[in-house]
Tab-separated table of C-alpha atoms in Angstrom:
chain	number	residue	atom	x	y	z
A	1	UNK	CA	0.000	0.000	0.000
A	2	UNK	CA	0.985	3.618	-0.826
A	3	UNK	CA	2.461	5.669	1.747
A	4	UNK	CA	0.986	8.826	0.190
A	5	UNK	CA	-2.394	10.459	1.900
A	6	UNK	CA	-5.974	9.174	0.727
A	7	UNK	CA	-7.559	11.059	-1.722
A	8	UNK	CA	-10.849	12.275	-1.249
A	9	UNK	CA	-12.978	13.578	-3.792
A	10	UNK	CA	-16.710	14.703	-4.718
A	11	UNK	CA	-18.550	16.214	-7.415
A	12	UNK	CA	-20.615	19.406	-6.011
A	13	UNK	CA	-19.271	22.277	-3.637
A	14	UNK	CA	-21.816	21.052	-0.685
A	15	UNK	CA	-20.546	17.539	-0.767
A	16	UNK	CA	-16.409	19.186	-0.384
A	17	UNK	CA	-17.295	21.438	1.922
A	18	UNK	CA	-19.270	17.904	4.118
A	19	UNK	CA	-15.603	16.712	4.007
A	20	UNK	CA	-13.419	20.195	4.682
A	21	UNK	CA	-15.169	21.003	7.997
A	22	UNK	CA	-13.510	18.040	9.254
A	23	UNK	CA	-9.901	18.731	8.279
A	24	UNK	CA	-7.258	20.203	10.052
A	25	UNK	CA	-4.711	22.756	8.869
A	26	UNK	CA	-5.719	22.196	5.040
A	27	UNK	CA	-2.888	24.113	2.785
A	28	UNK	CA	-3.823	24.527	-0.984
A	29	UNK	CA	-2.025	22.217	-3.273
A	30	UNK	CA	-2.460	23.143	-7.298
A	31	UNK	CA	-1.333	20.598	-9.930
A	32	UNK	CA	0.606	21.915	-13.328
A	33	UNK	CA	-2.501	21.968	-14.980
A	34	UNK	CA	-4.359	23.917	-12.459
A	35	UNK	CA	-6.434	21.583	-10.714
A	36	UNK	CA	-6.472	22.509	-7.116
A	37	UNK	CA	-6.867	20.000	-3.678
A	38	UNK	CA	-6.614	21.245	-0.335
A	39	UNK	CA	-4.031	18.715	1.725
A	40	UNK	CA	-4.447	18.416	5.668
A	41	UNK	CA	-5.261	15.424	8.221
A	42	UNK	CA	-8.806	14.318	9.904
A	43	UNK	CA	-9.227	16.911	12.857
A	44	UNK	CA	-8.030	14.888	16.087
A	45	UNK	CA	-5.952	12.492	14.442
A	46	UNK	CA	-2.371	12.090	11.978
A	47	UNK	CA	-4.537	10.898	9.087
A	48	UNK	CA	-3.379	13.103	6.373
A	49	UNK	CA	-6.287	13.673	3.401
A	50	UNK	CA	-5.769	15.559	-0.194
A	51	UNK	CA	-9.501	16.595	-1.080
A	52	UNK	CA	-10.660	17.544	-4.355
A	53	UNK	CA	-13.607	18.773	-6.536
A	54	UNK	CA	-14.321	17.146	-9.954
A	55	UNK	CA	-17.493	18.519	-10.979
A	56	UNK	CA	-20.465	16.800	-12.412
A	57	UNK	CA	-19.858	14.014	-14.975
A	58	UNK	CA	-17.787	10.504	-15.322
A	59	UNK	CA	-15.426	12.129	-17.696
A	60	UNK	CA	-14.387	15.176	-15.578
A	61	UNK	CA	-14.316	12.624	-12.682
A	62	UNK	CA	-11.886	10.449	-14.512
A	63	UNK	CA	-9.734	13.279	-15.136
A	64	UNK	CA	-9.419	14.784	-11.933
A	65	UNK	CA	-8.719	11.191	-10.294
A	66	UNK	CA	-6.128	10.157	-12.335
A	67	UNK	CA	-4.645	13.842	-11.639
A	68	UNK	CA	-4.307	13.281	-7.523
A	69	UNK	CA	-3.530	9.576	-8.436
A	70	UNK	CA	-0.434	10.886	-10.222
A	71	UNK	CA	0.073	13.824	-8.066
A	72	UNK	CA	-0.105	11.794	-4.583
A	73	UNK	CA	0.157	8.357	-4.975
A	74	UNK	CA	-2.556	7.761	-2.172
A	75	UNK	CA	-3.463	4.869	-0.080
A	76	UNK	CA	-6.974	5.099	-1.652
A	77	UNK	CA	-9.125	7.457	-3.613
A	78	UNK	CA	-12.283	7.968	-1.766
A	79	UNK	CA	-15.198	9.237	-3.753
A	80	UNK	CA	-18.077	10.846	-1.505
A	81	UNK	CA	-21.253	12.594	-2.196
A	82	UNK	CA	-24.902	12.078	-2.767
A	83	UNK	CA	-26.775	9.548	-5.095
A	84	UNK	CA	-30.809	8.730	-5.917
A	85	UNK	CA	-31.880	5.252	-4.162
A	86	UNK	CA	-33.313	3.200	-7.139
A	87	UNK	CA	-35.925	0.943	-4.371
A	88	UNK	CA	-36.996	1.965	-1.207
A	89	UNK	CA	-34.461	-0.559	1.009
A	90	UNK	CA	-32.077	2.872	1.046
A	91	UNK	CA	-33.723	5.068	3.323
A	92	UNK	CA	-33.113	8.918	2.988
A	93	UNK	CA	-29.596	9.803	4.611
A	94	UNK	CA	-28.779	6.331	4.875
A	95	UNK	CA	-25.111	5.724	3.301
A	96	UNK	CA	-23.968	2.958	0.265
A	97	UNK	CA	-21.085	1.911	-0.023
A	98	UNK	CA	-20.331	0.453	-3.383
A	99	UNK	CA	-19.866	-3.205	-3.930
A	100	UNK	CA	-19.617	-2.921	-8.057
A	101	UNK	CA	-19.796	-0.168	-9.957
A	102	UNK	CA	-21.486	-0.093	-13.186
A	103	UNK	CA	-21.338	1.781	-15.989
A	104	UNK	CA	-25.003	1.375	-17.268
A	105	UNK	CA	-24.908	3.204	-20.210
A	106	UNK	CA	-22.908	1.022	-22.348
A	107	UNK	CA	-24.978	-1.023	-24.613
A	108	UNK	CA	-25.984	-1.866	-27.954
A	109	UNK	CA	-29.570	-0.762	-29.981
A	110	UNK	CA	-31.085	-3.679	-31.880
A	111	UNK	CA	-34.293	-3.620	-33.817
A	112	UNK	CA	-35.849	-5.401	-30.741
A	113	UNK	CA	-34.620	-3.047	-28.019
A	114	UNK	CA	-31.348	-1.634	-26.417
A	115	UNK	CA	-29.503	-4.845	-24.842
A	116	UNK	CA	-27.592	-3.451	-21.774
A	117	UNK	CA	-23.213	-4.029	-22.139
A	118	UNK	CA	-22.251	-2.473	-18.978
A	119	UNK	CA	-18.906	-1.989	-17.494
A	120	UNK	CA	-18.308	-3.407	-13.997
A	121	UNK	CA	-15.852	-2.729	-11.335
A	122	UNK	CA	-15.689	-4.029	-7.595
A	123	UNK	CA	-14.073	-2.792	-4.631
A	124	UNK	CA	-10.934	-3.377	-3.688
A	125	UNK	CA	-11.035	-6.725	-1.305
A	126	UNK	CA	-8.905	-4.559	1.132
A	127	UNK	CA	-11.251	-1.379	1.198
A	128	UNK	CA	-14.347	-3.441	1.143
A	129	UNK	CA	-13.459	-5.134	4.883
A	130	UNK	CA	-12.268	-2.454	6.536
A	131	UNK	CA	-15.767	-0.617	5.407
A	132	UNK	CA	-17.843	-3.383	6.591
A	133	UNK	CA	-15.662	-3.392	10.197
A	134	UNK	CA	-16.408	0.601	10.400
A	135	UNK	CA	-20.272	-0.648	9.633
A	136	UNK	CA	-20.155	-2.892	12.159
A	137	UNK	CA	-18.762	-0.675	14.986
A	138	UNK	CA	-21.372	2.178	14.524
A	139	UNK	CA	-19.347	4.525	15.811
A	140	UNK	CA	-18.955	6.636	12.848
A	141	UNK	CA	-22.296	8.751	12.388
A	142	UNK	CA	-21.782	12.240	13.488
A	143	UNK	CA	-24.162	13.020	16.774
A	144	UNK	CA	-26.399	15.186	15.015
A	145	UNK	CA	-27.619	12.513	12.995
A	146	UNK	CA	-27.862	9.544	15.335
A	147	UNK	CA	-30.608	11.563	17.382
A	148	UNK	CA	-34.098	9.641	16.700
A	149	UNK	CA	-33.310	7.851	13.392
A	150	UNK	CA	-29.335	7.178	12.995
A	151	UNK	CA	-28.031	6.618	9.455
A	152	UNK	CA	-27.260	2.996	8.196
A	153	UNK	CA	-24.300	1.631	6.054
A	154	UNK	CA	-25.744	-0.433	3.065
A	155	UNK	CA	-23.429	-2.299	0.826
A	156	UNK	CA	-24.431	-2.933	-2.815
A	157	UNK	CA	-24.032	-2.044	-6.343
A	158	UNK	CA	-23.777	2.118	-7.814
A	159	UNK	CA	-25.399	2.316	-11.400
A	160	UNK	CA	-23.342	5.653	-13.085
A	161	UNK	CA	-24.468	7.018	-15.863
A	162	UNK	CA	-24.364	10.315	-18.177
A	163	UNK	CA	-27.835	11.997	-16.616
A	164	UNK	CA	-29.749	13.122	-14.285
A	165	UNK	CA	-32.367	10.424	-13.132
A	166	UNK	CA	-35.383	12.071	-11.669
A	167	UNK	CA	-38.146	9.688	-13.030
A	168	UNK	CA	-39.230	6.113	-12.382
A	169	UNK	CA	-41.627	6.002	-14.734
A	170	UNK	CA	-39.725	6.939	-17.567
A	171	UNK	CA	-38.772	4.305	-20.412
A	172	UNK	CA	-35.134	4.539	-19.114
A	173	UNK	CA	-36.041	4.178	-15.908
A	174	UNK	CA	-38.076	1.237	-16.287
A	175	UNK	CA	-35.132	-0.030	-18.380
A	176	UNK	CA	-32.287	0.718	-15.588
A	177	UNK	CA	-34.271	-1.216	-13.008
A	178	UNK	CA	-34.687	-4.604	-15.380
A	179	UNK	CA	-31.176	-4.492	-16.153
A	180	UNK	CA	-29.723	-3.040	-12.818
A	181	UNK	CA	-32.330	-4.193	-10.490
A	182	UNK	CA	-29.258	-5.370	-8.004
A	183	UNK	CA	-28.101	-1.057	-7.830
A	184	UNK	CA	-28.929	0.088	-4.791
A	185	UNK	CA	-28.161	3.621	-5.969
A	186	UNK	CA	-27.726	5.686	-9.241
A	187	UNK	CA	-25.641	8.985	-9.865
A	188	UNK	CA	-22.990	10.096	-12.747
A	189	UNK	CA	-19.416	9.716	-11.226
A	190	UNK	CA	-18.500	6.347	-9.793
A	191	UNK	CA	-17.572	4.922	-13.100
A	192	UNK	CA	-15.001	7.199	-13.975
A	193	UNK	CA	-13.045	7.617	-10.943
A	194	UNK	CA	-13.356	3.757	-11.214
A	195	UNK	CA	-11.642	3.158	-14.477
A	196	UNK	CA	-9.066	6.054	-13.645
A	197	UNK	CA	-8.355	3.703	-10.361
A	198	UNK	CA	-8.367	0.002	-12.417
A	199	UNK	CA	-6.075	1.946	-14.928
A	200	UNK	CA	-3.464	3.578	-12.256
A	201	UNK	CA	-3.556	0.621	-9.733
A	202	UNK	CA	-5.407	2.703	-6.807
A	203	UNK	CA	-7.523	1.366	-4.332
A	204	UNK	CA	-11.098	3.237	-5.036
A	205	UNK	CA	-13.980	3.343	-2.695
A	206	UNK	CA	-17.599	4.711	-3.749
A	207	UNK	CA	-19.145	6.395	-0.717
A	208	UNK	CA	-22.881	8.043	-1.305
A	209	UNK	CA	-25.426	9.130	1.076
A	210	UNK	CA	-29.014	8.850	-0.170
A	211	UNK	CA	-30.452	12.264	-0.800
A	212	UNK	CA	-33.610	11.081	-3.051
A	213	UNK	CA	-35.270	8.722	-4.896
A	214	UNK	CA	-34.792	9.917	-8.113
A	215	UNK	CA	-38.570	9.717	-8.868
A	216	UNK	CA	-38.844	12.939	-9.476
A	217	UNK	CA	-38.942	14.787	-6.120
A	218	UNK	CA	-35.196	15.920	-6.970
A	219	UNK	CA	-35.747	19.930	-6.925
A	220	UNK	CA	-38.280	19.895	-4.335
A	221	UNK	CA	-38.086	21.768	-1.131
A	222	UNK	CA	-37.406	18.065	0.979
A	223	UNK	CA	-34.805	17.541	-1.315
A	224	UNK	CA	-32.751	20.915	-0.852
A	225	UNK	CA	-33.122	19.723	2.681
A	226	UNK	CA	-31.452	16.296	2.878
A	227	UNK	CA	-28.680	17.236	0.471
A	228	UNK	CA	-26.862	18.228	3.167
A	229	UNK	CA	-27.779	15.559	5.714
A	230	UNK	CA	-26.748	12.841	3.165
A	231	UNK	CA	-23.466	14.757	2.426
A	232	UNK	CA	-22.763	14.804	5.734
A	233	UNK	CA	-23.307	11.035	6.037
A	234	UNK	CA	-21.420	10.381	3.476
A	235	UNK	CA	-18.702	12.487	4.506
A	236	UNK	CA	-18.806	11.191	8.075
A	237	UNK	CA	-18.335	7.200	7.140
A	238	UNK	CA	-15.610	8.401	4.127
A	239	UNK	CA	-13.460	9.977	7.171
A	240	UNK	CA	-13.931	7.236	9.611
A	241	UNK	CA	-12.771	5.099	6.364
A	242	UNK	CA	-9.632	7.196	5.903
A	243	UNK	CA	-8.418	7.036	9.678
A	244	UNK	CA	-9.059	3.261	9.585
A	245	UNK	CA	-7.095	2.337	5.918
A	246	UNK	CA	-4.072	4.839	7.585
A	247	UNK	CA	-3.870	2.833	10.646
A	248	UNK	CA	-4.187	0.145	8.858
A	249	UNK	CA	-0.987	0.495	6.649
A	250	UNK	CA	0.880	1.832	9.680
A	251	UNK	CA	0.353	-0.943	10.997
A	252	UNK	CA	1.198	-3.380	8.160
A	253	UNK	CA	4.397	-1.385	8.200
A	254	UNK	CA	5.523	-1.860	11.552
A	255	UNK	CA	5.008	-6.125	11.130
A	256	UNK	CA	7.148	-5.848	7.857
A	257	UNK	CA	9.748	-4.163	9.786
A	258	UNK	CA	9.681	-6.941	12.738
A	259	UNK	CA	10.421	-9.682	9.741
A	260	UNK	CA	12.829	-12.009	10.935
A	261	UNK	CA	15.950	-10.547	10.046
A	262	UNK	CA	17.185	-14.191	8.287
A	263	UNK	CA	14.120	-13.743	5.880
A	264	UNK	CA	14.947	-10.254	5.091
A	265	UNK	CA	18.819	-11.811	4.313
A	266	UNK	CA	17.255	-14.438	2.274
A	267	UNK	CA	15.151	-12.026	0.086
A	268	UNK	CA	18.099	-9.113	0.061
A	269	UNK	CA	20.151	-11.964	-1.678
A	270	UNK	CA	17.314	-13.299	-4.335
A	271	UNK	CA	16.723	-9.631	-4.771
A	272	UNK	CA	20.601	-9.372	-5.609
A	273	UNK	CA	21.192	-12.893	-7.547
A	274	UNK	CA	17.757	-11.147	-9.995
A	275	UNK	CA	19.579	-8.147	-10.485
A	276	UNK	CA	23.462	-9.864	-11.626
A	277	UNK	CA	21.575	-12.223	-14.077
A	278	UNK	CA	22.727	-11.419	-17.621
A	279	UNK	CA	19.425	-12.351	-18.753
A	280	UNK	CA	17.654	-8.309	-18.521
A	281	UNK	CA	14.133	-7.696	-19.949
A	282	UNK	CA	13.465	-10.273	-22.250
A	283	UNK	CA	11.808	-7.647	-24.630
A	284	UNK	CA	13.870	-7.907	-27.541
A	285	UNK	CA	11.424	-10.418	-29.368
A	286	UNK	CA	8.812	-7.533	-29.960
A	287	UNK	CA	9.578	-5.600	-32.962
A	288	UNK	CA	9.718	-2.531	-32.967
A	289	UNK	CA	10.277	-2.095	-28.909
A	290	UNK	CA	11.942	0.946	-27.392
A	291	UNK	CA	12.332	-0.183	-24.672
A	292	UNK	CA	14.729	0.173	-21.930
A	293	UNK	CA	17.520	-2.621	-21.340
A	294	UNK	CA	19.994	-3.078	-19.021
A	295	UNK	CA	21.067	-6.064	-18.341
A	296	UNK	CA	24.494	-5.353	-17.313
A	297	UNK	CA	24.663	-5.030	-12.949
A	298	UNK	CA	23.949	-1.598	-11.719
A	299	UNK	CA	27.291	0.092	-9.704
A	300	UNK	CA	25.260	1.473	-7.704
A	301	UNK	CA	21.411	2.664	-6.711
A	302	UNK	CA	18.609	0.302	-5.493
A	303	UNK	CA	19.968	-2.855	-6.445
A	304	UNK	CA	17.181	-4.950	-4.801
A	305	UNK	CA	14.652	-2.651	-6.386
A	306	UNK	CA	16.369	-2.894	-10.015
A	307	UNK	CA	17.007	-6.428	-9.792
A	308	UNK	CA	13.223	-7.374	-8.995
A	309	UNK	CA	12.352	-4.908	-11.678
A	310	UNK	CA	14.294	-7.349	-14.134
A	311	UNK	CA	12.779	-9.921	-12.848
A	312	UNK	CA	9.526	-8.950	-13.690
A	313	UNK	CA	10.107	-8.162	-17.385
A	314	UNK	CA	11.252	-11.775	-17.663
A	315	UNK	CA	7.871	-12.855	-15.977
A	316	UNK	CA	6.071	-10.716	-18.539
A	317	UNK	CA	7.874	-12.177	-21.168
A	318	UNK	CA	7.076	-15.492	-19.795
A	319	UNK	CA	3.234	-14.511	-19.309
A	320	UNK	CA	2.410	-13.674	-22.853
A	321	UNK	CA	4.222	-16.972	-24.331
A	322	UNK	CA	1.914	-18.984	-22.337
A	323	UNK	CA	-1.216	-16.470	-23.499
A	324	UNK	CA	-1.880	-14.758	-20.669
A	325	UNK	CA	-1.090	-11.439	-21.719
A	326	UNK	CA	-2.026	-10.424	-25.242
A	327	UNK	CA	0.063	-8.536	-27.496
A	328	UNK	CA	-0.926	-5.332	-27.437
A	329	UNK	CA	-1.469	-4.960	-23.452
A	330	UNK	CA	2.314	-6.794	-23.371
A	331	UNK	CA	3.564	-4.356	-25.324
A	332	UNK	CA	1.543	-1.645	-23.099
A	333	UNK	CA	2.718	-3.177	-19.904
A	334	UNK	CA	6.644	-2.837	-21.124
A	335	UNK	CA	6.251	0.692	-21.924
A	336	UNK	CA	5.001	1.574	-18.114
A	337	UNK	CA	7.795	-1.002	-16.874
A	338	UNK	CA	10.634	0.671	-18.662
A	339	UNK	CA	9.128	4.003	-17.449
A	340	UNK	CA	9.435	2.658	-13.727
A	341	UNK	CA	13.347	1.308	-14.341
A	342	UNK	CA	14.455	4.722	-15.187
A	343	UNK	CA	12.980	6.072	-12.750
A	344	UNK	CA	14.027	3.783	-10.072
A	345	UNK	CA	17.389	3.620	-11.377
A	346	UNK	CA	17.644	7.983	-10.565
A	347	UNK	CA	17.016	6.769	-7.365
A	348	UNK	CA	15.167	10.305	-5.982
A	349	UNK	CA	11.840	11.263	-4.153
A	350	UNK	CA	10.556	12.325	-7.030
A	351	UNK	CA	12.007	9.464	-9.614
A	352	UNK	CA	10.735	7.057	-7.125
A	353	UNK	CA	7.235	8.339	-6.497
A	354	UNK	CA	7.015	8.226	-10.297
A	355	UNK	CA	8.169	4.705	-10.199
A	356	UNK	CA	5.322	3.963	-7.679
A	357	UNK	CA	2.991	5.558	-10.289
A	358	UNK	CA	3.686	3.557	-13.275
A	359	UNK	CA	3.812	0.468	-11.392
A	360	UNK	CA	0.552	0.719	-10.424
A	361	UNK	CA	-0.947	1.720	-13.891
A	362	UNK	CA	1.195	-1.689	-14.998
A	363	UNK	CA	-0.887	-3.559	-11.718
A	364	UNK	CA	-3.820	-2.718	-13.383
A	365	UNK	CA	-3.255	-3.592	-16.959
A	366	UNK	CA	-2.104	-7.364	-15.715
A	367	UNK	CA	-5.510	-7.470	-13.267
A	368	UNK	CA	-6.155	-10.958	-15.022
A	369	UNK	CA	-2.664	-11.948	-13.809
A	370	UNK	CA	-2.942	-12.702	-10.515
A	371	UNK	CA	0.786	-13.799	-9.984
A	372	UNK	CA	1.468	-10.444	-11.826
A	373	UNK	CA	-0.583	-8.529	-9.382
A	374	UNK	CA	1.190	-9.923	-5.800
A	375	UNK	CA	4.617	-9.720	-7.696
A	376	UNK	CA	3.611	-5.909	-8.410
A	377	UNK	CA	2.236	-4.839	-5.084
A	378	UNK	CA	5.395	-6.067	-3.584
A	379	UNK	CA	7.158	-4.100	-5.662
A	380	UNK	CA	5.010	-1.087	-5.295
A	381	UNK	CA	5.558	-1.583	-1.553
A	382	UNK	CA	9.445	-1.456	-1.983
A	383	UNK	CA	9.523	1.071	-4.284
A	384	UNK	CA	7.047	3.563	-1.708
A	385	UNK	CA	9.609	3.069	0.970
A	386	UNK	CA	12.488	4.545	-0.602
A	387	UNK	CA	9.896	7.907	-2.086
């Protein structure tokens, strides 16, 4: 897991401003291309958050995800706001907590009807348990909301889409509900900060509180009303989140640092034997490749590092003979490994955050892979430590 700070970000200016009342000491940090977050910690704790707003939309939510992704390398992106239940089991201010994510408005139009080809991504395994232990506690509600009728954590599929869904009588309505009739919730944002996770290799979690039902009540008076109590839901649980996944990876930290020392030894000298082998990147088989080889031992830098980074170009190699990795996401997956060598071999902060970076965009290309992915989170690990 990163050591950066968890990334927290919404759509609209009431659901930021749910989160910023409970940070601490919040300093303005603007990326090259403008895009401002405000960085502090969770008032009464060490927790450190970046928040950001992304406006309405998947697209613009993509964007400004994979922007703090790049920018922060963060435990986890956190994505909090309001949604529209789609059934009445979501009560108003109650809180989902996305299971799956889909992306309902892929599809295909036939002369018999519009067949639904969604795009689907679950939660992290990680995320998803430490959520469901903050659940269970119900601890996390702030007190103004736990007075007669406290909030409750649901867990469950997020529909996202392109619109505004204020109807359930409408034909697209009626056709969400037969083809997403497991969504416990709809809204416009969860698929895009989604994909810009699966891309970059960041833990995502989708945190909405119920403001509506999205049958048409959306601009009344009750609705301007429990905006704010659902954002503040939402906001509460996504904080309570945060502290927990910090702790959490503190204390993951301090076991790998009690290792037995022998084991440590043992994987300093694989580590070592990886990086003398004459054998390099096994890339020169793909025409045309640019990329980087070195197969020749480092005189110095990060030799563990380097050597596992070898390692894993061989195991790449190795993958797509045996037609697990097609050629074009090989070729794709060589281009962000190169990218992490030299960056790892200028052995700085910065080179080495960037490292972190493109190994995770690599951990999500080779999702299929699962040897790929536990041979890439390792190295993600190692390659954190030294940013």
């Amino acid at each position: 897991m990163s050591t950066g700070p968890v990334v927290i970000l919404t759509a609209l200016n009431l659901e930021y401003q749910a989160v910023r009342q409970k940070l601490a000491s919040a300093q303005v940090h603007r990326h090259e291309r403008g895009t401002r977050f405000e960085v502090g910690t969770v008032r009464g704790s060490a927790c450190p958050v970046a928040l950001g707003l992304t406006s309405k939309g998947n697209q613009s939510a993509a964007v400004i995800a994979e922007r703090a992704i790049q920018e922060f390398s963060p435990a986890a992106v956190l994505f909090v706001g309001v949604a529209g239940a789609l059934w009445d089991a979501a009560r108003l201010g109650d809180v989902v907590v996305a299971s799956h994510v889909y992306a309902y408005h892929g599809g295909t139009s036939d002369d018999d009807g519009l067949k639904a080809r969604p795009r689907v991504w679950e939660a992290p395994h990680g995320i998803s348990q430490i959520a469901s232990h903050v659940a269970r506690l119900n601890n996390w509600a702030d007190s103004a909301s736990c007075d007669d009728d406290p909030p409750q954590v649901r867990f469950g599929a997020i529909a996202a889409g392109e619109i505004v869904q204020n109807s359930r009588i409408s034909a697209e309505a009626k056709w969400i509900r037969q083809h997403y009739n497991d969504a416990l919730a709809i809204e416009m944002e969860a698929a895009g900060v989604a994909q810009a996770g699966h891309l970059s290799g960041a833990p995502v979690a989708i945190i909405r509180g119920i403001s509506d039902r999205a049958d048409g009540t959306k601009n009344s008076t009750d609705d301007r009303s429990l905006q704010p109590r659902a954002a503040a839901n939402a906001a509460a649980f996504a904080i309570r989140l945060a502290v927990e996944l910090v702790a959490e990876q503190k204390e993951t930290a301090v076991s790998q640092d009690s290792k037995d020392p022998s084991a440590s030894r043992l994987d300093r000298h694989i580590s070592n034997t990886a990086h003398n082998s004459t054998v390099g990147i096994m890339a020169g088989s793909v025409s045309g490749s640019s990329v980087h080889m070195n197969p020749t031992p480092l005189k110095s830098g990060p030799i563990d590092l380097i050597g596992k980074l070898h390692g894993l170009g061989e195991n790449l190699g190795r993958h797509r003979t045996e037609g697990f990795l097609d050629e074009d996401t090989y070729r794709e997956a060589l281009a962000d490994l190169d990218s992490a060598l030299r960056s790892a071999e200028k052995n700085t902060p910065d080179s080495s955050k960037r490292a972190v970076m493109m190994l995770r965009r690599l951990r999500g290309l080779v999702s299929e892979c699962p040897a790929l992915v536990a041979e890439l989170t390792s190295l993600i690990a190692a390659a954190g430590n030294r940013a």
